Short mmCIF file of C-alpha atoms in Angstrom, two decimals:
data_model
loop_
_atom_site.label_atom_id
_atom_site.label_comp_id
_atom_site.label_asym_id
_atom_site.label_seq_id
_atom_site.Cartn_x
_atom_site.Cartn_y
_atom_site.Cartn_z
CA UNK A 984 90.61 -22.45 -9.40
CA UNK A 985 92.75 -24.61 -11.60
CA UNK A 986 94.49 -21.68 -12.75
CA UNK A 987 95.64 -20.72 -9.34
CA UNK A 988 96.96 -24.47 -9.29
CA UNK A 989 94.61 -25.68 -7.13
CA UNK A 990 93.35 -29.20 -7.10
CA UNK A 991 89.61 -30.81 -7.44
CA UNK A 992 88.50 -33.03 -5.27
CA UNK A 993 85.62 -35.38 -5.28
CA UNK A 994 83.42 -32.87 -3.76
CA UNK A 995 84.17 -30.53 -6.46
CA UNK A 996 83.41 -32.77 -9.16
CA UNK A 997 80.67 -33.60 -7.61
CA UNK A 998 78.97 -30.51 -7.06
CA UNK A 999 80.00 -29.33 -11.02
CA UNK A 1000 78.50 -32.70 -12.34
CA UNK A 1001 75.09 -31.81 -12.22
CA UNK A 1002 75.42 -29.08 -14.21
CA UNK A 1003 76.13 -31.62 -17.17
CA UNK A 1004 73.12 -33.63 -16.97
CA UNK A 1005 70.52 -31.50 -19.29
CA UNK A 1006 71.05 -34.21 -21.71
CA UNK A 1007 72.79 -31.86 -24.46
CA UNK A 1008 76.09 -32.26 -25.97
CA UNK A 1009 78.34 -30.31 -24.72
CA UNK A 1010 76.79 -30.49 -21.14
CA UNK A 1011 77.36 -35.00 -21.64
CA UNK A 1012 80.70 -33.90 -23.05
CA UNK A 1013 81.60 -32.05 -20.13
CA UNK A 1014 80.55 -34.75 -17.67
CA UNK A 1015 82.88 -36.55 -19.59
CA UNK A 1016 85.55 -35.06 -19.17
CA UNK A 1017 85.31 -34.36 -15.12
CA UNK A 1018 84.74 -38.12 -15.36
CA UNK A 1019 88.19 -38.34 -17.34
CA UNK A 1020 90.06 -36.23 -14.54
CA UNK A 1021 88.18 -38.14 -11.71
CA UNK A 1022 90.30 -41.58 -13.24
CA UNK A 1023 93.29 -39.23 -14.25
CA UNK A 1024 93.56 -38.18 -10.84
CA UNK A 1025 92.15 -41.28 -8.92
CA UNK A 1026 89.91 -39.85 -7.29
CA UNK A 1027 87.24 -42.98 -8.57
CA UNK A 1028 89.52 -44.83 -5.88
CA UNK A 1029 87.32 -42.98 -3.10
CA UNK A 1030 84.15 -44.41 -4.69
CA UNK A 1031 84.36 -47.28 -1.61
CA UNK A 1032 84.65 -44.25 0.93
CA UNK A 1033 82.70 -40.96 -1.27
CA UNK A 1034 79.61 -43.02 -2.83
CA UNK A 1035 78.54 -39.62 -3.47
CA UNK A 1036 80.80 -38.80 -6.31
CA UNK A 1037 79.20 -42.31 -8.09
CA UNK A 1038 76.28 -41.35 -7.81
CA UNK A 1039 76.52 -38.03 -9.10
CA UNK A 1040 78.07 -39.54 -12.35
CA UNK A 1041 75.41 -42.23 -12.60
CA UNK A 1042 73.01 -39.76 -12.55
CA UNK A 1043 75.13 -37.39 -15.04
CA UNK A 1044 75.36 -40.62 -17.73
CA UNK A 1045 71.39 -41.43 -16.90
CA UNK A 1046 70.06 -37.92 -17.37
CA UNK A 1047 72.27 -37.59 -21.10
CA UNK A 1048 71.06 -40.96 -22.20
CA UNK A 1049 74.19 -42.87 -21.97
CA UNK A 1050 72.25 -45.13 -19.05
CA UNK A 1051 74.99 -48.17 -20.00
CA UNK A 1052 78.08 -46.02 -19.01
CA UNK A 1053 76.14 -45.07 -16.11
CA UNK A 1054 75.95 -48.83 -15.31
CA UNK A 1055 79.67 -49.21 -15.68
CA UNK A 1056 80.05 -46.44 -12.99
CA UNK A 1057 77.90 -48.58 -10.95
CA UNK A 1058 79.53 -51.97 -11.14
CA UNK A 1059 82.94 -51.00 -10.22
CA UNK A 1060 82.11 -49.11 -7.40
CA UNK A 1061 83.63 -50.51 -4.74
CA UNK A 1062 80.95 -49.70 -2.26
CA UNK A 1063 77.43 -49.47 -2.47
CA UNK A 1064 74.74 -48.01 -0.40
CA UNK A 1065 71.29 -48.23 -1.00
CA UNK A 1066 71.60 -44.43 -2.39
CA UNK A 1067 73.93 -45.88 -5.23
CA UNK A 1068 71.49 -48.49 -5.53
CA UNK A 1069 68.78 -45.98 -6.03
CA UNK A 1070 70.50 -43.70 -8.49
CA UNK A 1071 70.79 -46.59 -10.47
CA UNK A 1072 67.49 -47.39 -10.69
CA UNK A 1073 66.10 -43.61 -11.61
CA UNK A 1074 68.66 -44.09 -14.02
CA UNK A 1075 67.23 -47.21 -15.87
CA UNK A 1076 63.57 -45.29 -15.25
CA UNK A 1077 64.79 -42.43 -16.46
CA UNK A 1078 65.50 -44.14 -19.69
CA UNK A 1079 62.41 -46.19 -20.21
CA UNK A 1080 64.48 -49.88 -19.02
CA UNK A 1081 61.95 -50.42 -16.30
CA UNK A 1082 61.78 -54.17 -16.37
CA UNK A 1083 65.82 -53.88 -15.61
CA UNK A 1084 64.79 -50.89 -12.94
CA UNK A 1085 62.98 -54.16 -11.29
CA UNK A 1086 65.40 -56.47 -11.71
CA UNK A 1087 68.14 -53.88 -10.33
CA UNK A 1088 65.89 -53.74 -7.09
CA UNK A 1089 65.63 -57.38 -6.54
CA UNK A 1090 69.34 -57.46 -6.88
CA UNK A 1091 70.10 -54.72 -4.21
CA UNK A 1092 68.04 -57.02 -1.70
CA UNK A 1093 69.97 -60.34 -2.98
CA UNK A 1094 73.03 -59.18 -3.61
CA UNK A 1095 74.45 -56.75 -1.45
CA UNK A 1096 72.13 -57.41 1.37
CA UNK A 1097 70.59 -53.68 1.75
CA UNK A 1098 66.92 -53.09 2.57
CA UNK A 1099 65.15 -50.59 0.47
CA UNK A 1100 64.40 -47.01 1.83
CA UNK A 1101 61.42 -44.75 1.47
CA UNK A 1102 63.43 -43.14 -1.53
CA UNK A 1103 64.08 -45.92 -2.92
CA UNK A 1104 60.81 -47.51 -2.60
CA UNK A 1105 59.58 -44.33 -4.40
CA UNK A 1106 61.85 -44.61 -6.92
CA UNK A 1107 61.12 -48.05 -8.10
CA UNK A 1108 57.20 -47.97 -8.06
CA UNK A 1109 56.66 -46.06 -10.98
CA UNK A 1110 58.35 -48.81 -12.99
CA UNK A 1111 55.68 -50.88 -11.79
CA UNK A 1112 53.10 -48.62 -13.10
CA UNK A 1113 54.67 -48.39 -16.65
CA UNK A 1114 55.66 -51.97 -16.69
CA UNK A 1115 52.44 -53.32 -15.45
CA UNK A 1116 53.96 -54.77 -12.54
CA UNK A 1117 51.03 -55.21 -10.42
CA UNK A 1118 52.40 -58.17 -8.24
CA UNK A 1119 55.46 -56.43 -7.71
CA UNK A 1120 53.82 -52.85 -6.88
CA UNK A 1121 51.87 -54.91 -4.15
CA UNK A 1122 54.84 -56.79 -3.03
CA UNK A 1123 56.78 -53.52 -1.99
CA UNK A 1124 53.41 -51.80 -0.81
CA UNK A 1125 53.60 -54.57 1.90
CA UNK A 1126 57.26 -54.71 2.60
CA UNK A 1127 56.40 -50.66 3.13
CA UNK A 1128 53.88 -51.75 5.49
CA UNK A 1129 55.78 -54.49 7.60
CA UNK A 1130 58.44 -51.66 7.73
CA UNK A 1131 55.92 -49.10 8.74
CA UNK A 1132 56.75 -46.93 6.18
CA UNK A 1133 53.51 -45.92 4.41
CA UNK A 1134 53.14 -42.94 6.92
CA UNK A 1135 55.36 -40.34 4.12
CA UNK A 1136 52.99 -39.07 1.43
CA UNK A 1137 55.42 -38.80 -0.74
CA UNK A 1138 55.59 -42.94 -0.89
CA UNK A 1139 51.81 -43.22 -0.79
CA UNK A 1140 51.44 -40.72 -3.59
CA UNK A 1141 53.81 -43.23 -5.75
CA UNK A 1142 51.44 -46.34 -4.71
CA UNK A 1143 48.27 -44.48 -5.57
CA UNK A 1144 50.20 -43.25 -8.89
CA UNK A 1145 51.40 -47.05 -8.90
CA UNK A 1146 47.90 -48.92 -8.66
CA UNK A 1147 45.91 -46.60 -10.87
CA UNK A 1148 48.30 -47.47 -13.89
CA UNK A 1149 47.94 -50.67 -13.03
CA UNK A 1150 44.37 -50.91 -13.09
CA UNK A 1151 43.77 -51.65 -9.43
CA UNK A 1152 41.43 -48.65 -8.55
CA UNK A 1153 40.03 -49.95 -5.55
CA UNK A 1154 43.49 -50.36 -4.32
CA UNK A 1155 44.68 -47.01 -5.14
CA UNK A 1156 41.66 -45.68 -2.99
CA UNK A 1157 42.32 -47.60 -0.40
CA UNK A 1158 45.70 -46.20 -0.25
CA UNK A 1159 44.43 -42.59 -0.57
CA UNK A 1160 41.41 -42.92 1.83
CA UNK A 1161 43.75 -45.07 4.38
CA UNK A 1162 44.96 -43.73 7.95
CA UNK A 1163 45.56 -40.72 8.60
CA UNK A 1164 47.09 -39.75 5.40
CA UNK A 1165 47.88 -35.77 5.22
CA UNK A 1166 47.21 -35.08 1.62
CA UNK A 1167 49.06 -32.67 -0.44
CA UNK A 1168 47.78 -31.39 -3.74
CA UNK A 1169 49.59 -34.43 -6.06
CA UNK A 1170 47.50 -37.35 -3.25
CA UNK A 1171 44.91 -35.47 -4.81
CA UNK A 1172 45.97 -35.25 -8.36
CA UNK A 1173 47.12 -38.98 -8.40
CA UNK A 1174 43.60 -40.36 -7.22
CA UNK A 1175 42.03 -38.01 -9.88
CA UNK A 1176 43.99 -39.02 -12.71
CA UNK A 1177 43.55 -42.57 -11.78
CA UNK A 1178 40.16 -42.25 -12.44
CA UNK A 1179 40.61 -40.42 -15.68
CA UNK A 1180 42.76 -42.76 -17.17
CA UNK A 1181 39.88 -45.57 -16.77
CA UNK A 1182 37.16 -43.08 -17.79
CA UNK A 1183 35.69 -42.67 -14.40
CA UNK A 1184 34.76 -39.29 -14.76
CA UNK A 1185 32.02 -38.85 -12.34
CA UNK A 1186 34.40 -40.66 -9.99
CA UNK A 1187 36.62 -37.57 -10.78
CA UNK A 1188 34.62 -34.90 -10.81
CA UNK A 1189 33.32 -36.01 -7.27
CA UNK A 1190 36.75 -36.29 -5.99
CA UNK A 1191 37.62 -32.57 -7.35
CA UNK A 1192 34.96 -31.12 -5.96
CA UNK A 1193 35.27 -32.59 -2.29
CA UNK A 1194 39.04 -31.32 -2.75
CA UNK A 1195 37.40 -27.81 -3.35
CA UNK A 1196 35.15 -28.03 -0.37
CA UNK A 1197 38.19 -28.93 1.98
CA UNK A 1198 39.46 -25.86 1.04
CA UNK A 1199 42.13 -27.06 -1.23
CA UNK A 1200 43.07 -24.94 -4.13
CA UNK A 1201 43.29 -26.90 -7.45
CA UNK A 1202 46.78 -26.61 -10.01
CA UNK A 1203 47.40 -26.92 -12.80
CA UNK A 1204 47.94 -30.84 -13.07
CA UNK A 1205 44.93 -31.37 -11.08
CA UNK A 1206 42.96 -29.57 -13.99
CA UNK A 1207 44.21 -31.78 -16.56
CA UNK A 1208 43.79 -34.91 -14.71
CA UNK A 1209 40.19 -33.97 -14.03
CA UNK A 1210 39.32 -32.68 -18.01
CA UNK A 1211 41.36 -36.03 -18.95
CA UNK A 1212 38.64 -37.80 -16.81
CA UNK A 1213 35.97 -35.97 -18.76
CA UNK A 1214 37.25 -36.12 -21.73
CA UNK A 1215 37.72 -39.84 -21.17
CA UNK A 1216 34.09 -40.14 -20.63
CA UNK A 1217 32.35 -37.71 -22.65
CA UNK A 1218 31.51 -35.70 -19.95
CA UNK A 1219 31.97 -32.40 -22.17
CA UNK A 1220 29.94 -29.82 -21.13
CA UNK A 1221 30.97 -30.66 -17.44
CA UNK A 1222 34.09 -30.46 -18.79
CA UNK A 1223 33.88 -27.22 -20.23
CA UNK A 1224 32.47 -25.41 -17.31
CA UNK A 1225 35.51 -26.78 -15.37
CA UNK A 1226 37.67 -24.94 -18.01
CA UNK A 1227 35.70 -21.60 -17.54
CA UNK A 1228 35.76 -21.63 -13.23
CA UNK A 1229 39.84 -22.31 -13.18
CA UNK A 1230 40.04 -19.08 -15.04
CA UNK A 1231 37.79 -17.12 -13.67
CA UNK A 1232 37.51 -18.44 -10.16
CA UNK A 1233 41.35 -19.58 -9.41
CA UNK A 1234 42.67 -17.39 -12.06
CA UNK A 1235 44.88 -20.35 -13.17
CA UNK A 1236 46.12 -19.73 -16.71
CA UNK A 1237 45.56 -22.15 -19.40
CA UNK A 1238 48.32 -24.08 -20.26
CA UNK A 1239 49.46 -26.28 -23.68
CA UNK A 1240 48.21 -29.36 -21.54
CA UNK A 1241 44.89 -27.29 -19.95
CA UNK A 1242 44.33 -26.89 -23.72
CA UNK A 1243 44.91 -30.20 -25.12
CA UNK A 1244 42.72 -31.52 -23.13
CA UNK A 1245 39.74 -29.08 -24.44
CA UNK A 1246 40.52 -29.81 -28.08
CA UNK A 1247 40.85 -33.62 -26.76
CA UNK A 1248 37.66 -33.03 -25.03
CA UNK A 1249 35.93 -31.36 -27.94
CA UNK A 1250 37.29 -33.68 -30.71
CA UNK A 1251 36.15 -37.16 -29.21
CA UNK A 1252 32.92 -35.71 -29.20
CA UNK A 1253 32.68 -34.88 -32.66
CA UNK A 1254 32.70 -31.09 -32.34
CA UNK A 1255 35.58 -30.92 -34.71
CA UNK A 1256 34.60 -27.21 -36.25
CA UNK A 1257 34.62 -25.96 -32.10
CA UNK A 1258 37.65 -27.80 -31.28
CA UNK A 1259 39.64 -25.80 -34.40
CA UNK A 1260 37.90 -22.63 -33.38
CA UNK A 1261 39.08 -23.22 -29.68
CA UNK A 1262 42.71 -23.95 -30.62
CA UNK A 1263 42.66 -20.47 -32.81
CA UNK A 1264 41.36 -18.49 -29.87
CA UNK A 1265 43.41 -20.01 -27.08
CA UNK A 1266 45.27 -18.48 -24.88
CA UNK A 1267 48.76 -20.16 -25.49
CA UNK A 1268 50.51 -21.30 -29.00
CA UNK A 1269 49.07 -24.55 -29.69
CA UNK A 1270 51.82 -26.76 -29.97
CA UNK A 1271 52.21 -30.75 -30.70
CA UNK A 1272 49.65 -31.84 -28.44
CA UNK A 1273 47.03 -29.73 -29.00
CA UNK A 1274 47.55 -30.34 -33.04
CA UNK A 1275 47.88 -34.33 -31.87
CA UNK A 1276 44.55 -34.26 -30.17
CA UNK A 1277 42.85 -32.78 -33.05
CA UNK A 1278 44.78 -35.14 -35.51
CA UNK A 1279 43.10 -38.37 -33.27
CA UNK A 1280 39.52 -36.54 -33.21
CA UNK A 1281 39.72 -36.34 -37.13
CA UNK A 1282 40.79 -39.85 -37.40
CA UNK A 1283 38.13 -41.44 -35.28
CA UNK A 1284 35.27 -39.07 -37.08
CA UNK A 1285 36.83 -39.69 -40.47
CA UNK A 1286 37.43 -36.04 -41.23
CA UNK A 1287 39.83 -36.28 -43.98
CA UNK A 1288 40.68 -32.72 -44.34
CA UNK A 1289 41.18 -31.53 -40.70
CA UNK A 1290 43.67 -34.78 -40.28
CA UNK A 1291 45.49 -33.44 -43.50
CA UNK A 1292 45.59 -29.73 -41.72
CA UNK A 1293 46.58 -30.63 -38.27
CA UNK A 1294 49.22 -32.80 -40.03
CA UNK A 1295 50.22 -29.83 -41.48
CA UNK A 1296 51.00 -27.85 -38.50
CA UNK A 1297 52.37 -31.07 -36.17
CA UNK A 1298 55.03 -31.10 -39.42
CA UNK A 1299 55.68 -27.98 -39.04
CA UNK A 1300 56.37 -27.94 -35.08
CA UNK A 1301 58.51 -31.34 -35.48
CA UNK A 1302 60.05 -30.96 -38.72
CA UNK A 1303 62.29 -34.13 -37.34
CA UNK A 1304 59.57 -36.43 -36.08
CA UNK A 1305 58.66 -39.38 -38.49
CA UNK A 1306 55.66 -40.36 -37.11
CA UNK A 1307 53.85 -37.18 -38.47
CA UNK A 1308 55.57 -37.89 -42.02
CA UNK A 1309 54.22 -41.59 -41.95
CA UNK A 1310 50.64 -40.60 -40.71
CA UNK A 1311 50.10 -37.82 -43.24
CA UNK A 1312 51.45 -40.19 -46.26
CA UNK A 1313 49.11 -42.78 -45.39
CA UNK A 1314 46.63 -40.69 -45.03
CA UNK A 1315 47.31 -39.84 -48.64
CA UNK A 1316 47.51 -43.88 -49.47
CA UNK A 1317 43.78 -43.96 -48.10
CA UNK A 1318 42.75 -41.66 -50.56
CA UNK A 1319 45.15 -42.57 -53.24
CA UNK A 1320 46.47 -39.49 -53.82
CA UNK A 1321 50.24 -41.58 -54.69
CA UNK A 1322 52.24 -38.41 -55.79
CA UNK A 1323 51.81 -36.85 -52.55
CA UNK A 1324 52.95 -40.08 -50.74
CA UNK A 1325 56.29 -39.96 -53.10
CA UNK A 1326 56.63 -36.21 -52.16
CA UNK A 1327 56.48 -37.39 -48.40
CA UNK A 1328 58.60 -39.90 -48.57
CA UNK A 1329 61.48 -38.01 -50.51
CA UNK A 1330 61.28 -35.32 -48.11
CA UNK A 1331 62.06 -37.80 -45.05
CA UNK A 1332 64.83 -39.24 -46.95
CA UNK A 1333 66.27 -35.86 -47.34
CA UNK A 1334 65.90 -35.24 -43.77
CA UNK A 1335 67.39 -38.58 -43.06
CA UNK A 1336 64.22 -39.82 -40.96
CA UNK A 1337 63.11 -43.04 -40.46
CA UNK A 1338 60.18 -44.47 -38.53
CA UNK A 1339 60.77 -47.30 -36.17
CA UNK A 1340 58.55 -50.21 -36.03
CA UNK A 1341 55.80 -50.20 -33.97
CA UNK A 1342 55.93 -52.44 -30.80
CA UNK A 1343 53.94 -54.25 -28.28
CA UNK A 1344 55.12 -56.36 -25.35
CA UNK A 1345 53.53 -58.90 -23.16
CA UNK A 1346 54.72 -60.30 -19.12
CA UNK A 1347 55.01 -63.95 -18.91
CA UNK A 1348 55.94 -65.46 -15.72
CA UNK A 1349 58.17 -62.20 -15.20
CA UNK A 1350 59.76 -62.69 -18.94
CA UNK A 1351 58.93 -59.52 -21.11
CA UNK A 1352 58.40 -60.68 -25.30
CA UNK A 1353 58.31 -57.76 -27.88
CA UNK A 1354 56.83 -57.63 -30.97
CA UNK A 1355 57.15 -55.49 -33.62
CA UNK A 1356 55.12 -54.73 -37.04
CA UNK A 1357 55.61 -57.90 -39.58
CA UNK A 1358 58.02 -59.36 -37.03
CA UNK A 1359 59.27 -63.03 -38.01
CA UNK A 1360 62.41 -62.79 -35.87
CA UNK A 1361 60.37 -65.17 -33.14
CA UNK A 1362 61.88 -68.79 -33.50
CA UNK A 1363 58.08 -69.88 -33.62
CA UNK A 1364 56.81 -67.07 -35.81
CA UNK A 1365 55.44 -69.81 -38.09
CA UNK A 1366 53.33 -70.81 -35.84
CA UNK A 1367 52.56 -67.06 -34.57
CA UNK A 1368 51.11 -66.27 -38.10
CA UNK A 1369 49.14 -69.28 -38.08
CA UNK A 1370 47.03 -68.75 -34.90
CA UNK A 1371 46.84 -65.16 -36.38
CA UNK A 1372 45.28 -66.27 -39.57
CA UNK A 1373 42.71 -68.04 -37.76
CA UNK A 1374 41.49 -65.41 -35.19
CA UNK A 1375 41.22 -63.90 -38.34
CA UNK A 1376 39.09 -66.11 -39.29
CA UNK A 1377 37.27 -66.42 -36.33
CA UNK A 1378 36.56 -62.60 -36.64
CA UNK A 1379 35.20 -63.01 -40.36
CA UNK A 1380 33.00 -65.17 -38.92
CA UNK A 1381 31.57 -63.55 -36.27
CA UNK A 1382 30.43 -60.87 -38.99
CA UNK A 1383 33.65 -58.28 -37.34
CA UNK A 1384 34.39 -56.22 -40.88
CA UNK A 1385 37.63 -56.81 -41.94
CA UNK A 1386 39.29 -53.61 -44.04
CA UNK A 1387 41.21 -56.01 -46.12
CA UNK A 1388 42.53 -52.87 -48.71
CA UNK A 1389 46.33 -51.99 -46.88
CA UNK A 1390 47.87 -48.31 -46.29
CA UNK A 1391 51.66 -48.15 -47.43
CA UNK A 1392 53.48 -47.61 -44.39
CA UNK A 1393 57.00 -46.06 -44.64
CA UNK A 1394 59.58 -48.24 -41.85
CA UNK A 1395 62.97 -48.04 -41.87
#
């Protein structure tokens, strides 16, 4: 095109951006450069008039990672509409930023005066759900209502997904017993998982089959919400059957996550022999989850060698994950076997790994406060370790056992 010395345009552009947002290097690099000729050109002076063209590079930056340049895009468009809003938002979802996601969607009401969408409103909730934003999950479910938007399944599918994270189960049934809803297999799949990830797994089960007597045919993310639900509850054998009538009766194919939820399944119950002989016999390569779920059975059930051998073939998978490094060498440390810890730890300096810290975070009065493993970066981390010491205590001496002899963890 370019060769016959014609022009792009910001249609062009943005119909070749999206094929640079798989999130490798030269597909980022790429983006980079249309983004280049877009300023070259000025052609980013039609962002007040094509809002399209931003949005497609938002979402270009978002999808390879680089969620801050995306932002830049953002703020000096001239002109925003609430789908520039919106792409901004995925974007900061996207990349795990969800308590900015929120912020972002406060702003777009404050700011620039525009009133959420049903796309928008679908966009945002699941940062509720992985922020543990119940208050604000319930605040859009009733601006959706006052709005009288809750009638598209697609939004009440994201506040059933959004309440179940959040722990409000009654809610989420309300939502998915409420009106007259038309279900479509993920209304289905969202209620069931919501019930498997708080170990309701009669609640499940019950749920599957009524889906099954309305004629509805299940998939495959319906299967692993429902084993997760068993699994989640012990319900093995109930479980298992479920495994054997997908096959045989829906002729579904197991999957990597129809498996790992078997071994899962099999492993929490302490059937660690059936749960190796399963993932040698299944259907599919066993990849990182399947070896994962085996790795937490053998952990809770204190099977030293099947952690060490699962470890073994989760190293193998991800030769450039840390985490596997820095379980298997302190599984080592537990058993004082030190040489092998060295070996471990010489290999991921080779490989130039390191393990971040761990983290946890708690919401105060909207206000999110990390902390990570030995962290004394808190201005009142004196104090912290203090009130630590004594639940401590307080744990002693309410006869909680204590395993006072420490692992050697390898951090960065």
């Amino acid at each position: 095109m370019q060769f016959h010395g014609m022009q792009l345009d910001g249609f062009t552009v943005s119909s070749l951006l999206p094929l640079s947002s798989g999130g490798c290097t030269w597909g980022c690099n790429y983006g980079r450069e249309l983004h280049c000729y877009t300023l070259k050109n000025e052609l980013d002076s039609c962002f007040g008039s094509d809002v399209h063209l931003g949005c497609c590079l938002i979402d270009m930056y978002s999808k390879s990672g680089k969620v801050s340049t995306g932002r830049n895009v953002f703020d000096r468009m001239g002109s925003r509409n609430v789908y520039a809003w919106t792409a901004m938002i995925n974007g900061y979802i996207e990349n795990g930023d969800f308590e900015e996601a929120l912020v972002l969607f406060q702003e777009m009401q404050l700011k620039d005066g525009i009133e959420p969408n049903k796309v928008s409103l679908v966009s945002v909730l699941p940062a509720c759900g992985s922020y543990a934003g119940l208050r604000a999950g319930k605040q859009i479910h009733g601006y959706a209502t006052r709005k009288e938007l809750t009638c598209d399944v697609a939004l009440r599918n994201a506040l059933i997904d959004m309440y179940s994270k959040c722990g409000s189960l009654n809610s989420a049934r309300q939502v998915f017993d409420g009106g007259s809803f038309g279900k479509d297999a993920i209304s289905w799949s969202s209620m069931i998982f919501g019930y498997g990830l708080h170990g309701k797994g009669e609640e499940a089960i019950s749920l599957y089959n009524q889906m099954l007597l309305l004629g509805n045919k299940p998939d495959m993310i319906t299967v692993v919400g429902v084993l997760s639900a068993c699994c989640r509850s012990g319900l093995v054998n109930e479980g298992l059957s479920l495994y054997n009538t997908i096959k045989n009766e829906y002729g579904i194919k197991p999957t990597v996550e129809i498996c790992a939820c078997v071994v899962d399944m099999l492993g929490r119950s302490g059937q660690l022999d059936q749960a190796l002989d399963f993932i040698r016999t299944m259907p599919v390569e066993p990849g990182p989850s399947v070896w994962g779920a085996l790795v937490n059975a053998s952990v809770m059930h204190g099977n030293i060698e099947m952690q060490e051998l699962a470890h073994r073939f989760l190293i193998h998978l991800e030769p450039k994950n840390p985490s596997n490094y820095v379980s298997l060498s302190n599984l080592h440390a537990s058993s004082k076997r030190w040489d092998a810890v060295a070996g471990l730890r010489k290999m991921m300096k080779e490989k130039g790994l390191k393990k971040a810290p761990g983290c946890s975070w708690i919401n105060i009065n909207g206000k999110t406060h990390c902390f990570y493993v030995a962290d004394k970066a808190h201005p009142h981390s004196t104090l912290i370790y203090e009130i630590l010491d004594g639940l401590i205590l307080i744990m002693k001496g309410a006869g909680y056992p204590i395993d006072s002899e420490e692992l050697i963890p390898i951090t960065s």
